[in-house]
PDB file of C-alpha atoms in Angstrom:
ATOM      1  CA  MET T   1    -133.113  15.766  12.026  1.00 31.00           C
ATOM      2  CA  VAL T   2    -134.740  18.716  13.704  1.00 30.00           C
ATOM      3  CA  SER T   3    -132.758  21.942  13.804  1.00 29.00           C
ATOM      4  CA  CYS T   4    -133.771  24.732  16.180  1.00 28.00           C
ATOM      5  CA  VAL T   5    -132.071  28.154  16.590  1.00 26.00           C
ATOM      6  CA  LEU T   6    -133.089  30.327  19.540  1.00 25.00           C
ATOM      7  CA  SER T   7    -132.228  34.037  19.781  1.00 23.00           C
ATOM      8  CA  PHE T   8    -133.367  36.751  22.138  1.00 23.00           C
ATOM      9  CA  SER T   9    -134.185  40.351  21.299  1.00 25.00           C
ATOM     10  CA  GLY T  10    -132.744  43.280  23.248  1.00 30.00           C
ATOM     11  CA  LEU T  11    -131.302  46.777  22.920  1.00 38.00           C
ATOM     12  CA  ALA T  12    -127.772  46.901  21.579  1.00 44.00           C
ATOM     13  CA  ASN T  13    -125.375  49.722  22.429  1.00 56.00           C
ATOM     14  CA  ALA T  14    -125.948  53.040  20.723  1.00 78.00           C
ATOM     15  CA  GLY T  15    -123.476  54.286  18.135  1.00 93.00           C
ATOM     16  CA  LEU T  16    -121.725  57.646  18.072  1.00 95.00           C
ATOM     17  CA  ILE T  17    -119.128  59.593  16.152  1.00 96.00           C
ATOM     18  CA  THR T  18    -117.430  62.935  16.818  1.00 97.00           C
ATOM     19  CA  TYR T  19    -115.962  65.103  14.058  1.00 97.00           C
ATOM     20  CA  THR T  20    -113.254  67.581  15.060  1.00 97.00           C
ATOM     21  CA  ASN T  21    -111.210  68.028  11.871  1.00 94.00           C
ATOM     22  CA  ALA T  22    -111.654  71.630  10.744  1.00 95.00           C
ATOM     23  CA  ASP T  23    -109.295  71.231   7.788  1.00 84.00           C
ATOM     24  CA  ALA T  24    -111.404  68.927   5.611  1.00 80.00           C
ATOM     25  CA  SER T  25    -114.992  67.897   4.929  1.00 84.00           C
ATOM     26  CA  ASP T  26    -116.208  64.494   6.126  1.00 93.00           C
ATOM     27  CA  LEU T  27    -119.213  62.380   5.211  1.00 96.00           C
ATOM     28  CA  PHE T  28    -121.593  60.648   7.622  1.00 96.00           C
ATOM     29  CA  THR T  29    -123.556  57.684   6.236  1.00 95.00           C
ATOM     30  CA  VAL T  30    -126.523  56.400   8.225  1.00 95.00           C
ATOM     31  CA  PRO T  31    -125.948  52.792   9.357  1.00 93.00           C
ATOM     32  CA  TYR T  32    -128.291  50.083   8.144  1.00 92.00           C
ATOM     33  CA  GLY T  33    -131.480  49.864  10.216  1.00 92.00           C
ATOM     34  CA  VAL T  34    -131.110  53.284  11.864  1.00 94.00           C
ATOM     35  CA  THR T  35    -134.114  55.601  11.469  1.00 94.00           C
ATOM     36  CA  GLU T  36    -133.278  58.464  13.840  1.00 96.00           C
ATOM     37  CA  ILE T  37    -130.132  60.388  14.759  1.00 97.00           C
ATOM     38  CA  ARG T  38    -129.271  63.039  17.348  1.00 97.00           C
ATOM     39  CA  VAL T  39    -126.863  65.779  16.296  1.00 98.00           C
ATOM     40  CA  LEU T  40    -124.927  68.546  18.063  1.00 98.00           C
ATOM     41  CA  ALA T  41    -122.818  71.243  16.410  1.00 98.00           C
ATOM     42  CA  ILE T  42    -120.783  74.113  17.827  1.00 98.00           C
ATOM     43  CA  GLY T  43    -119.089  76.686  15.615  1.00 98.00           C
ATOM     44  CA  GLY T  44    -115.477  77.770  15.937  1.00 97.00           C
ATOM     45  CA  GLY T  45    -114.616  80.310  18.623  1.00 97.00           C
ATOM     46  CA  GLY T  46    -113.862  83.920  17.716  1.00 95.00           C
ATOM     47  CA  GLY T  47    -110.280  85.158  17.899  1.00 93.00           C
ATOM     48  CA  GLY T  48    -109.192  87.496  20.687  1.00 91.00           C
ATOM     49  CA  ALA T  49    -108.640  91.183  19.928  1.00 88.00           C
ATOM     50  CA  ASN T  50    -105.405  93.081  20.390  1.00 87.00           C
ATOM     51  CA  GLY T  51    -105.124  95.896  22.913  1.00 83.00           C
ATOM     52  CA  HIS T  52    -107.673  96.743  25.599  1.00 84.00           C
ATOM     53  CA  GLN T  53    -110.642  95.146  23.851  1.00 87.00           C
ATOM     54  CA  GLY T  54    -112.987  92.232  24.283  1.00 88.00           C
ATOM     55  CA  GLY T  55    -112.366  88.513  24.263  1.00 92.00           C
ATOM     56  CA  GLY T  56    -113.715  86.353  21.432  1.00 94.00           C
ATOM     57  CA  GLY T  57    -117.219  84.890  21.679  1.00 95.00           C
ATOM     58  CA  ALA T  58    -117.696  81.104  21.736  1.00 97.00           C
ATOM     59  CA  GLY T  59    -119.138  79.392  18.677  1.00 97.00           C
ATOM     60  CA  PHE T  60    -122.921  79.185  18.642  1.00 97.00           C
ATOM     61  CA  LEU T  61    -124.427  75.841  19.628  1.00 97.00           C
ATOM     62  CA  SER T  62    -127.251  73.911  17.918  1.00 97.00           C
ATOM     63  CA  THR T  63    -128.821  70.469  18.482  1.00 98.00           C
ATOM     64  CA  GLY T  64    -131.556  68.439  16.819  1.00 98.00           C
ATOM     65  CA  ILE T  65    -133.245  65.041  16.395  1.00 98.00           C
ATOM     66  CA  PHE T  66    -133.783  63.956  12.789  1.00 98.00           C
ATOM     67  CA  SER T  67    -135.585  61.094  11.035  1.00 97.00           C
ATOM     68  CA  VAL T  68    -133.320  59.431   8.467  1.00 96.00           C
ATOM     69  CA  ASN T  69    -133.114  56.448   6.141  1.00 95.00           C
ATOM     70  CA  ALA T  70    -130.392  53.836   6.041  1.00 93.00           C
ATOM     71  CA  LEU T  71    -127.457  54.821   3.819  1.00 94.00           C
ATOM     72  CA  ASP T  72    -128.446  58.514   3.677  1.00 96.00           C
ATOM     73  CA  SER T  73    -125.271  60.621   3.540  1.00 96.00           C
ATOM     74  CA  PHE T  74    -124.605  64.037   5.059  1.00 97.00           C
ATOM     75  CA  GLU T  75    -121.624  66.312   4.531  1.00 97.00           C
ATOM     76  CA  ILE T  76    -119.877  67.351   7.737  1.00 97.00           C
ATOM     77  CA  ASN T  77    -118.067  70.655   8.137  1.00 97.00           C
ATOM     78  CA  VAL T  78    -116.325  71.663  11.373  1.00 98.00           C
ATOM     79  CA  GLY T  79    -115.842  75.385  11.935  1.00 97.00           C
ATOM     80  CA  SER T  80    -112.264  76.467  12.556  1.00 97.00           C
ATOM     81  CA  GLY T  81    -111.319  78.819  15.373  1.00 97.00           C
ATOM     82  CA  GLY T  82    -110.905  82.462  14.374  1.00 95.00           C
ATOM     83  CA  LEU T  83    -107.442  84.027  14.285  1.00 93.00           C
ATOM     84  CA  GLY T  84    -106.414  86.348  17.082  1.00 91.00           C
ATOM     85  CA  ALA T  85    -105.405  89.892  16.194  1.00 88.00           C
ATOM     86  CA  GLN T  86    -101.705  90.578  15.698  1.00 87.00           C
ATOM     87  CA  ASN T  87     -99.621  93.034  17.684  1.00 87.00           C
ATOM     88  CA  GLY T  88    -100.337  96.566  16.490  1.00 79.00           C
ATOM     89  CA  SER T  89    -100.934 100.206  17.286  1.00 66.00           C
ATOM     90  CA  ASN T  90    -104.427 101.520  16.566  1.00 63.00           C
ATOM     91  CA  THR T  91    -105.400  98.909  14.016  1.00 63.00           C
ATOM     92  CA  ILE T  92    -107.032  95.495  14.265  1.00 63.00           C
ATOM     93  CA  VAL T  93    -104.945  93.113  12.187  1.00 58.00           C
ATOM     94  CA  GLY T  94    -105.715  89.503  11.277  1.00 52.00           C
ATOM     95  CA  LEU T  95    -108.736  89.091  13.534  1.00 71.00           C
ATOM     96  CA  THR T  96    -111.460  86.722  12.288  1.00 83.00           C
ATOM     97  CA  ALA T  97    -114.724  85.216  13.492  1.00 89.00           C
ATOM     98  CA  GLY T  98    -115.023  81.481  14.052  1.00 94.00           C
ATOM     99  CA  GLY T  99    -116.122  79.257  11.188  1.00 96.00           C
ATOM    100  CA  THR T 100    -119.566  77.662  10.806  1.00 97.00           C
ATOM    101  CA  SER T 101    -120.065  73.986  11.708  1.00 97.00           C
ATOM    102  CA  SER T 102    -122.747  72.113   9.780  1.00 97.00           C
ATOM    103  CA  PHE T 103    -124.424  68.723   9.377  1.00 98.00           C
ATOM    104  CA  GLY T 104    -125.654  68.571   5.782  1.00 97.00           C
ATOM    105  CA  ASP T 105    -128.515  71.016   5.335  1.00 96.00           C
ATOM    106  CA  LEU T 106    -130.195  69.877   8.564  1.00 97.00           C
ATOM    107  CA  LEU T 107    -128.180  71.782  11.155  1.00 97.00           C
ATOM    108  CA  ASP T 108    -125.603  74.545  11.372  1.00 96.00           C
ATOM    109  CA  ALA T 109    -123.922  76.567  14.091  1.00 97.00           C
ATOM    110  CA  LEU T 110    -122.273  79.922  13.386  1.00 97.00           C
ATOM    111  CA  GLY T 111    -118.865  80.843  14.705  1.00 96.00           C
ATOM    112  CA  GLY T 112    -118.256  83.139  17.658  1.00 94.00           C
ATOM    113  CA  GLY T 113    -118.070  86.891  17.072  1.00 86.00           C
ATOM    114  CA  VAL T 114    -115.024  89.129  17.167  1.00 82.00           C
ATOM    115  CA  VAL T 115    -113.986  92.748  17.577  1.00 76.00           C
ATOM    116  CA  THR T 116    -114.203  94.714  14.321  1.00 72.00           C
ATOM    117  CA  GLY T 117    -112.673  98.046  15.351  1.00 70.00           C
ATOM    118  CA  ILE T 118    -110.714  99.926  17.967  1.00 71.00           C
ATOM    119  CA  ASN T 119    -111.901 100.167  21.598  1.00 69.00           C
ATOM    120  CA  GLN T 120    -114.800  97.723  21.370  1.00 71.00           C
ATOM    121  CA  GLY T 121    -116.225  95.359  23.958  1.00 71.00           C
ATOM    122  CA  GLY T 122    -116.459  91.583  24.258  1.00 75.00           C
ATOM    123  CA  HIS T 123    -118.167  89.756  21.444  1.00 85.00           C
ATOM    124  CA  ASN T 124    -121.191  87.540  21.072  1.00 92.00           C
ATOM    125  CA  GLY T 125    -121.561  83.781  20.762  1.00 94.00           C
ATOM    126  CA  SER T 126    -123.040  80.788  22.562  1.00 96.00           C
ATOM    127  CA  SER T 127    -121.294  82.463  25.504  1.00 97.00           C
ATOM    128  CA  GLY T 128    -120.094  86.060  25.361  1.00 95.00           C
ATOM    129  CA  GLY T 129    -116.543  87.369  25.481  1.00 94.00           C
ATOM    130  CA  GLY T 130    -115.356  89.252  28.557  1.00 93.00           C
ATOM    131  CA  ALA T 131    -115.186  93.047  28.526  1.00 91.00           C
ATOM    132  CA  ALA T 132    -111.967  95.040  28.407  1.00 89.00           C
ATOM    133  CA  CYS T 133    -111.018  97.953  30.651  1.00 87.00           C
ATOM    134  CA  ASN T 134    -110.415 101.528  29.654  1.00 82.00           C
ATOM    135  CA  ALA T 135    -107.832 102.784  32.167  1.00 79.00           C
ATOM    136  CA  GLY T 136    -108.455  99.765  34.364  1.00 77.00           C
ATOM    137  CA  SER T 137    -106.336  96.913  35.628  1.00 81.00           C
ATOM    138  CA  LEU T 138    -108.456  93.731  35.551  1.00 90.00           C
ATOM    139  CA  GLY T 139    -110.466  92.680  32.507  1.00 92.00           C
ATOM    140  CA  GLY T 140    -113.740  90.758  32.501  1.00 93.00           C
ATOM    141  CA  LYS T 141    -113.948  86.969  32.441  1.00 96.00           C
ATOM    142  CA  GLY T 142    -115.484  85.246  29.438  1.00 97.00           C
ATOM    143  CA  GLY T 143    -118.978  83.778  29.762  1.00 97.00           C
ATOM    144  CA  THR T 144    -119.773  80.095  30.256  1.00 97.00           C
ATOM    145  CA  GLY T 145    -122.783  77.842  29.656  1.00 97.00           C
ATOM    146  CA  GLY T 146    -124.554  80.416  27.473  1.00 97.00           C
ATOM    147  CA  SER T 147    -124.011  83.400  29.766  1.00 97.00           C
ATOM    148  CA  ASN T 148    -122.866  86.890  28.848  1.00 96.00           C
ATOM    149  CA  GLY T 149    -119.255  87.856  29.383  1.00 95.00           C
ATOM    150  CA  GLN T 150    -118.413  89.678  32.587  1.00 94.00           C
ATOM    151  CA  SER T 151    -117.718  93.387  32.924  1.00 92.00           C
ATOM    152  CA  CYS T 152    -114.284  94.812  33.623  1.00 88.00           C
ATOM    153  CA  GLN T 153    -113.539  94.173  37.303  1.00 82.00           C
ATOM    154  CA  SER T 154    -111.666  97.430  37.948  1.00 77.00           C
ATOM    155  CA  GLY T 155    -111.694 100.661  35.994  1.00 77.00           C
ATOM    156  CA  SER T 156    -114.118 101.780  33.305  1.00 81.00           C
ATOM    157  CA  SER T 157    -115.706  98.782  31.568  1.00 80.00           C
ATOM    158  CA  MET T 158    -116.371  98.467  27.860  1.00 84.00           C
ATOM    159  CA  PRO T 159    -119.450  96.515  26.694  1.00 85.00           C
ATOM    160  CA  ILE T 160    -119.729  92.785  27.420  1.00 90.00           C
ATOM    161  CA  GLY T 161    -120.274  90.066  24.825  1.00 90.00           C
ATOM    162  CA  LEU T 162    -123.738  88.476  24.788  1.00 94.00           C
ATOM    163  CA  GLY T 163    -124.409  84.733  25.099  1.00 95.00           C
ATOM    164  CA  GLN T 164    -127.291  82.765  23.570  1.00 95.00           C
ATOM    165  CA  GLY T 165    -128.727  81.897  26.991  1.00 95.00           C
ATOM    166  CA  GLY T 166    -128.376  78.766  29.124  1.00 94.00           C
ATOM    167  CA  PHE T 167    -127.954  75.793  26.797  1.00 94.00           C
ATOM    168  CA  SER T 168    -127.645  72.858  29.219  1.00 93.00           C
ATOM    169  CA  SER T 169    -131.194  71.742  28.358  1.00 94.00           C
ATOM    170  CA  LEU T 170    -130.086  71.187  24.746  1.00 95.00           C
ATOM    171  CA  PHE T 171    -127.898  68.305  25.947  1.00 96.00           C
ATOM    172  CA  SER T 172    -130.804  66.303  27.391  1.00 95.00           C
ATOM    173  CA  ILE T 173    -131.456  64.451  24.103  1.00 96.00           C
ATOM    174  CA  PHE T 174    -128.064  62.726  24.220  1.00 97.00           C
ATOM    175  CA  THR T 175    -127.518  59.431  26.033  1.00 94.00           C
ATOM    176  CA  GLU T 176    -123.988  58.282  25.169  1.00 94.00           C
ATOM    177  CA  THR T 177    -121.832  61.332  25.958  1.00 96.00           C
ATOM    178  CA  LEU T 178    -121.862  63.828  28.818  1.00 97.00           C
ATOM    179  CA  PHE T 179    -121.700  67.420  27.558  1.00 98.00           C
ATOM    180  CA  THR T 180    -120.744  70.228  29.928  1.00 97.00           C
ATOM    181  CA  ALA T 181    -119.878  73.906  29.620  1.00 98.00           C
ATOM    182  CA  GLY T 182    -116.219  74.899  29.543  1.00 98.00           C
ATOM    183  CA  GLU T 183    -115.019  77.811  31.662  1.00 98.00           C
ATOM    184  CA  GLY T 184    -114.528  81.259  30.240  1.00 98.00           C
ATOM    185  CA  GLY T 185    -110.996  82.665  30.310  1.00 98.00           C
ATOM    186  CA  ASN T 186    -109.968  85.169  32.956  1.00 97.00           C
ATOM    187  CA  GLY T 187    -109.536  88.779  31.960  1.00 95.00           C
ATOM    188  CA  GLY T 188    -106.065  90.226  31.604  1.00 93.00           C
ATOM    189  CA  THR T 189    -104.262  92.676  33.869  1.00 90.00           C
ATOM    190  CA  GLY T 190    -102.379  95.914  33.211  1.00 81.00           C
ATOM    191  CA  THR T 191    -103.215  99.580  32.791  1.00 82.00           C
ATOM    192  CA  HIS T 192    -105.678  98.731  29.973  1.00 87.00           C
ATOM    193  CA  ALA T 193    -106.636  95.073  30.391  1.00 89.00           C
ATOM    194  CA  GLY T 194    -108.110  92.864  27.670  1.00 90.00           C
ATOM    195  CA  GLY T 195    -111.124  90.606  28.165  1.00 92.00           C
ATOM    196  CA  GLY T 196    -111.116  86.826  28.525  1.00 95.00           C
ATOM    197  CA  GLY T 197    -112.429  84.490  25.844  1.00 96.00           C
ATOM    198  CA  ALA T 198    -115.795  82.747  26.230  1.00 97.00           C
ATOM    199  CA  GLY T 199    -116.005  79.075  27.237  1.00 98.00           C
ATOM    200  CA  GLY T 200    -117.065  76.351  24.777  1.00 98.00           C
ATOM    201  CA  ILE T 201    -118.158  72.758  25.530  1.00 98.00           C
ATOM    202  CA  LEU T 202    -116.486  69.637  26.906  1.00 98.00           C
ATOM    203  CA  LEU T 203    -117.225  65.971  26.100  1.00 97.00           C
ATOM    204  CA  ASN T 204    -117.016  63.719  29.161  1.00 97.00           C
ATOM    205  CA  ASP T 205    -115.033  66.558  30.805  1.00 96.00           C
ATOM    206  CA  VAL T 206    -112.443  66.514  28.005  1.00 96.00           C
ATOM    207  CA  GLY T 207    -111.816  69.120  25.312  1.00 97.00           C
ATOM    208  CA  ILE T 208    -109.462  71.658  23.818  1.00 97.00           C
ATOM    209  CA  SER T 209    -108.907  75.314  24.700  1.00 98.00           C
ATOM    210  CA  ALA T 210    -108.638  78.603  22.874  1.00 98.00           C
ATOM    211  CA  LEU T 211    -105.332  80.476  23.070  1.00 98.00           C
ATOM    212  CA  ASN T 212    -104.330  83.229  25.450  1.00 98.00           C
ATOM    213  CA  GLY T 213    -103.328  86.704  24.397  1.00 95.00           C
ATOM    214  CA  ALA T 214     -99.667  87.388  23.599  1.00 92.00           C
ATOM    215  CA  MET T 215     -98.423  88.415  27.050  1.00 92.00           C
ATOM    216  CA  SER T 216     -98.484  86.592  30.372  1.00 92.00           C
ATOM    217  CA  TRP T 217    -100.871  89.252  31.687  1.00 92.00           C
ATOM    218  CA  SER T 218    -103.145  89.184  28.598  1.00 94.00           C
ATOM    219  CA  GLY T 219    -106.698  87.834  28.593  1.00 95.00           C
ATOM    220  CA  LYS T 220    -106.927  84.032  28.702  1.00 98.00           C
ATOM    221  CA  GLY T 221    -108.641  81.809  26.169  1.00 98.00           C
ATOM    222  CA  GLY T 222    -111.795  79.915  27.115  1.00 98.00           C
ATOM    223  CA  SER T 223    -111.932  76.147  27.681  1.00 98.00           C
ATOM    224  CA  GLY T 224    -113.690  73.657  25.394  1.00 98.00           C
ATOM    225  CA  TYR T 225    -114.502  73.133  21.739  1.00 98.00           C
ATOM    226  CA  GLY T 226    -115.604  76.403  20.157  1.00 98.00           C
ATOM    227  CA  ALA T 227    -114.110  78.569  22.929  1.00 98.00           C
ATOM    228  CA  GLY T 228    -113.106  82.185  22.263  1.00 96.00           C
ATOM    229  CA  GLY T 229    -109.551  83.553  22.329  1.00 96.00           C
ATOM    230  CA  GLY T 230    -108.296  85.986  24.968  1.00 95.00           C
ATOM    231  CA  ALA T 231    -107.625  89.651  24.155  1.00 92.00           C
ATOM    232  CA  GLY T 232    -104.042  90.905  24.260  1.00 90.00           C
ATOM    233  CA  GLY T 233    -104.323  94.076  26.338  1.00 88.00           C
ATOM    234  CA  PHE T 234    -102.259  97.260  26.526  1.00 84.00           C
ATOM    235  CA  ASP T 235     -99.923  98.258  29.321  1.00 76.00           C
ATOM    236  CA  SER T 236     -98.345 101.712  29.010  1.00 74.00           C
ATOM    237  CA  SER T 237     -95.784 100.843  31.658  1.00 72.00           C
ATOM    238  CA  VAL T 238     -94.368  98.123  29.394  1.00 69.00           C
ATOM    239  CA  SER T 239     -94.634  99.584  25.901  1.00 69.00           C
ATOM    240  CA  SER T 240     -97.047 101.361  23.611  1.00 73.00           C
ATOM    241  CA  ILE T 241     -97.908  98.178  21.714  1.00 82.00           C
ATOM    242  CA  ARG T 242    -101.401  96.782  21.738  1.00 86.00           C
ATOM    243  CA  TRP T 243    -100.533  93.127  22.202  1.00 89.00           C
ATOM    244  CA  GLY T 244    -102.081  90.433  20.040  1.00 90.00           C
ATOM    245  CA  GLY T 245    -104.982  88.195  20.947  1.00 92.00           C
ATOM    246  CA  GLY T 246    -105.259  84.408  21.031  1.00 95.00           C
ATOM    247  CA  ASP T 247    -106.845  82.171  18.389  1.00 96.00           C
ATOM    248  CA  GLY T 248    -110.282  80.693  19.037  1.00 97.00           C
ATOM    249  CA  ALA T 249    -110.752  76.926  19.430  1.00 98.00           C
ATOM    250  CA  ASP T 250    -112.128  74.770  16.611  1.00 98.00           C
ATOM    251  CA  GLY T 251    -115.746  73.613  16.876  1.00 98.00           C
ATOM    252  CA  LEU T 252    -117.129  70.108  16.376  1.00 97.00           C
ATOM    253  CA  VAL T 253    -120.032  68.033  15.059  1.00 98.00           C
ATOM    254  CA  TYR T 254    -121.311  65.082  17.112  1.00 98.00           C
ATOM    255  CA  VAL T 255    -123.763  62.381  15.971  1.00 97.00           C
ATOM    256  CA  GLU T 256    -125.318  59.498  17.922  1.00 97.00           C
ATOM    257  CA  TRP T 257    -128.008  56.909  17.266  1.00 96.00           C
ATOM    258  CA  ASP T 258    -129.639  53.862  18.826  1.00 92.00           C
ATOM    259  CA  SER T 259    -128.780  50.561  17.210  1.00 79.00           C
ATOM    260  CA  PRO T 260    -131.847  48.849  15.715  1.00 71.00           C
ATOM    261  CA  VAL T 261    -133.738  46.274  17.794  1.00 55.00           C
ATOM    262  CA  SER T 262    -134.468  42.933  16.166  1.00 49.00           C
ATOM    263  CA  GLU T 263    -137.914  41.758  17.183  1.00 44.00           C
ATOM    264  CA  VAL T 264    -137.741  37.978  17.558  1.00 42.00           C
ATOM    265  CA  PRO T 265    -140.923  36.098  18.589  1.00 44.00           C
ATOM    266  CA  GLU T 266    -140.727  34.031  21.729  1.00 46.00           C
ATOM    267  CA  PRO T 267    -140.542  30.254  21.226  1.00 49.00           C
ATOM    268  CA  SER T 268    -143.948  28.829  20.345  1.00 48.00           C
ATOM    269  CA  ILE T 269    -145.732  26.083  22.281  1.00 47.00           C
ATOM    270  CA  LEU T 270    -144.956  23.649  19.428  1.00 44.00           C
ATOM    271  CA  VAL T 271    -141.218  24.336  19.652  1.00 42.00           C
ATOM    272  CA  ILE T 272    -141.273  23.848  23.431  1.00 42.00           C
ATOM    273  CA  PHE T 273    -143.199  20.569  22.993  1.00 44.00           C
ATOM    274  CA  VAL T 274    -140.740  19.271  20.388  1.00 43.00           C
ATOM    275  CA  LEU T 275    -137.769  20.117  22.581  1.00 44.00           C
ATOM    276  CA  GLY T 276    -139.407  18.342  25.500  1.00 51.00           C
ATOM    277  CA  VAL T 277    -140.055  15.201  23.438  1.00 45.00           C
ATOM    278  CA  MET T 278    -136.440  15.232  22.241  1.00 48.00           C
ATOM    279  CA  GLY T 279    -135.243  15.451  25.833  1.00 49.00           C
ATOM    280  CA  LEU T 280    -137.389  12.512  26.954  1.00 43.00           C
ATOM    281  CA  ALA T 281    -136.241  10.439  23.999  1.00 46.00           C
ATOM    282  CA  SER T 282    -132.618  11.181  24.822  1.00 46.00           C
ATOM    283  CA  ARG T 283    -133.021  10.051  28.445  1.00 46.00           C
ATOM    284  CA  LYS T 284    -134.826   6.864  27.359  1.00 45.00           C
ATOM    285  CA  PHE T 285    -132.050   6.039  24.913  1.00 41.00           C
ATOM    286  CA  LYS T 286    -129.398   6.429  27.624  1.00 47.00           C
ATOM    287  CA  LYS T 287    -131.285   4.046  29.956  1.00 47.00           C
ATOM    288  CA  GLN T 288    -131.508   1.378  27.212  1.00 51.00           C
ATOM    289  CA  ALA T 289    -127.805   1.708  26.512  1.00 50.00           C
TER     290      ALA T 289
END
């Protein structure tokens, strides 16, 4: 008996995994046969300030292509969003920067920046937080796609938060997921308006958002993973409280790879000849029957 198994080589689908759990460490193990991976990380967004101050910066963004061996393992850490400042008078209470996201020791992305004192501007990140107004009524919008935050739109503007520059080109190495920039949050309104939080990133147009400041007229949080929280603002016509800011959005770590290709030689001339002989013999046997 002659046994013949034919198979055909070709590219299989690529693999991917997205880590979004900021509460615990995960472990990525390289699948068998994979020799290269593509990684993206964005840190957690900074929390929004209270009062007429800047919105939180978005988490910084990093990408890379790395050569690996099958069964290599890498610890995954996802940066949590920073806490927005609490309601207060002239103090900044409970405001924190975003946490760092990391892929082993190969790649890390710092969290977005925050306000550290009274009457400061928007803060830095992959995109910058929007500026607040001093005696103005419309705060600046948070940055998007790596841009700086915007200045106060009416009144005297405080400094804007700085972005890392356009980062859309960093996404070109990925083939299985569409990454886009989330929108920055709008600035708040009132007699001393807070700035909007910076925008993070979306995956296939889907993502989370940072939180708005405490009042309906406060600065709004940015859209996307790693987005910055909106600043609370201060309105003397309502009260003397500097209202609290919103929490930043958690970051993420994304990994993708191409499945290995099995190189299978094409059928040899001998195999084709044997199959042909078997076919002729089969037809001859049927005629005799």
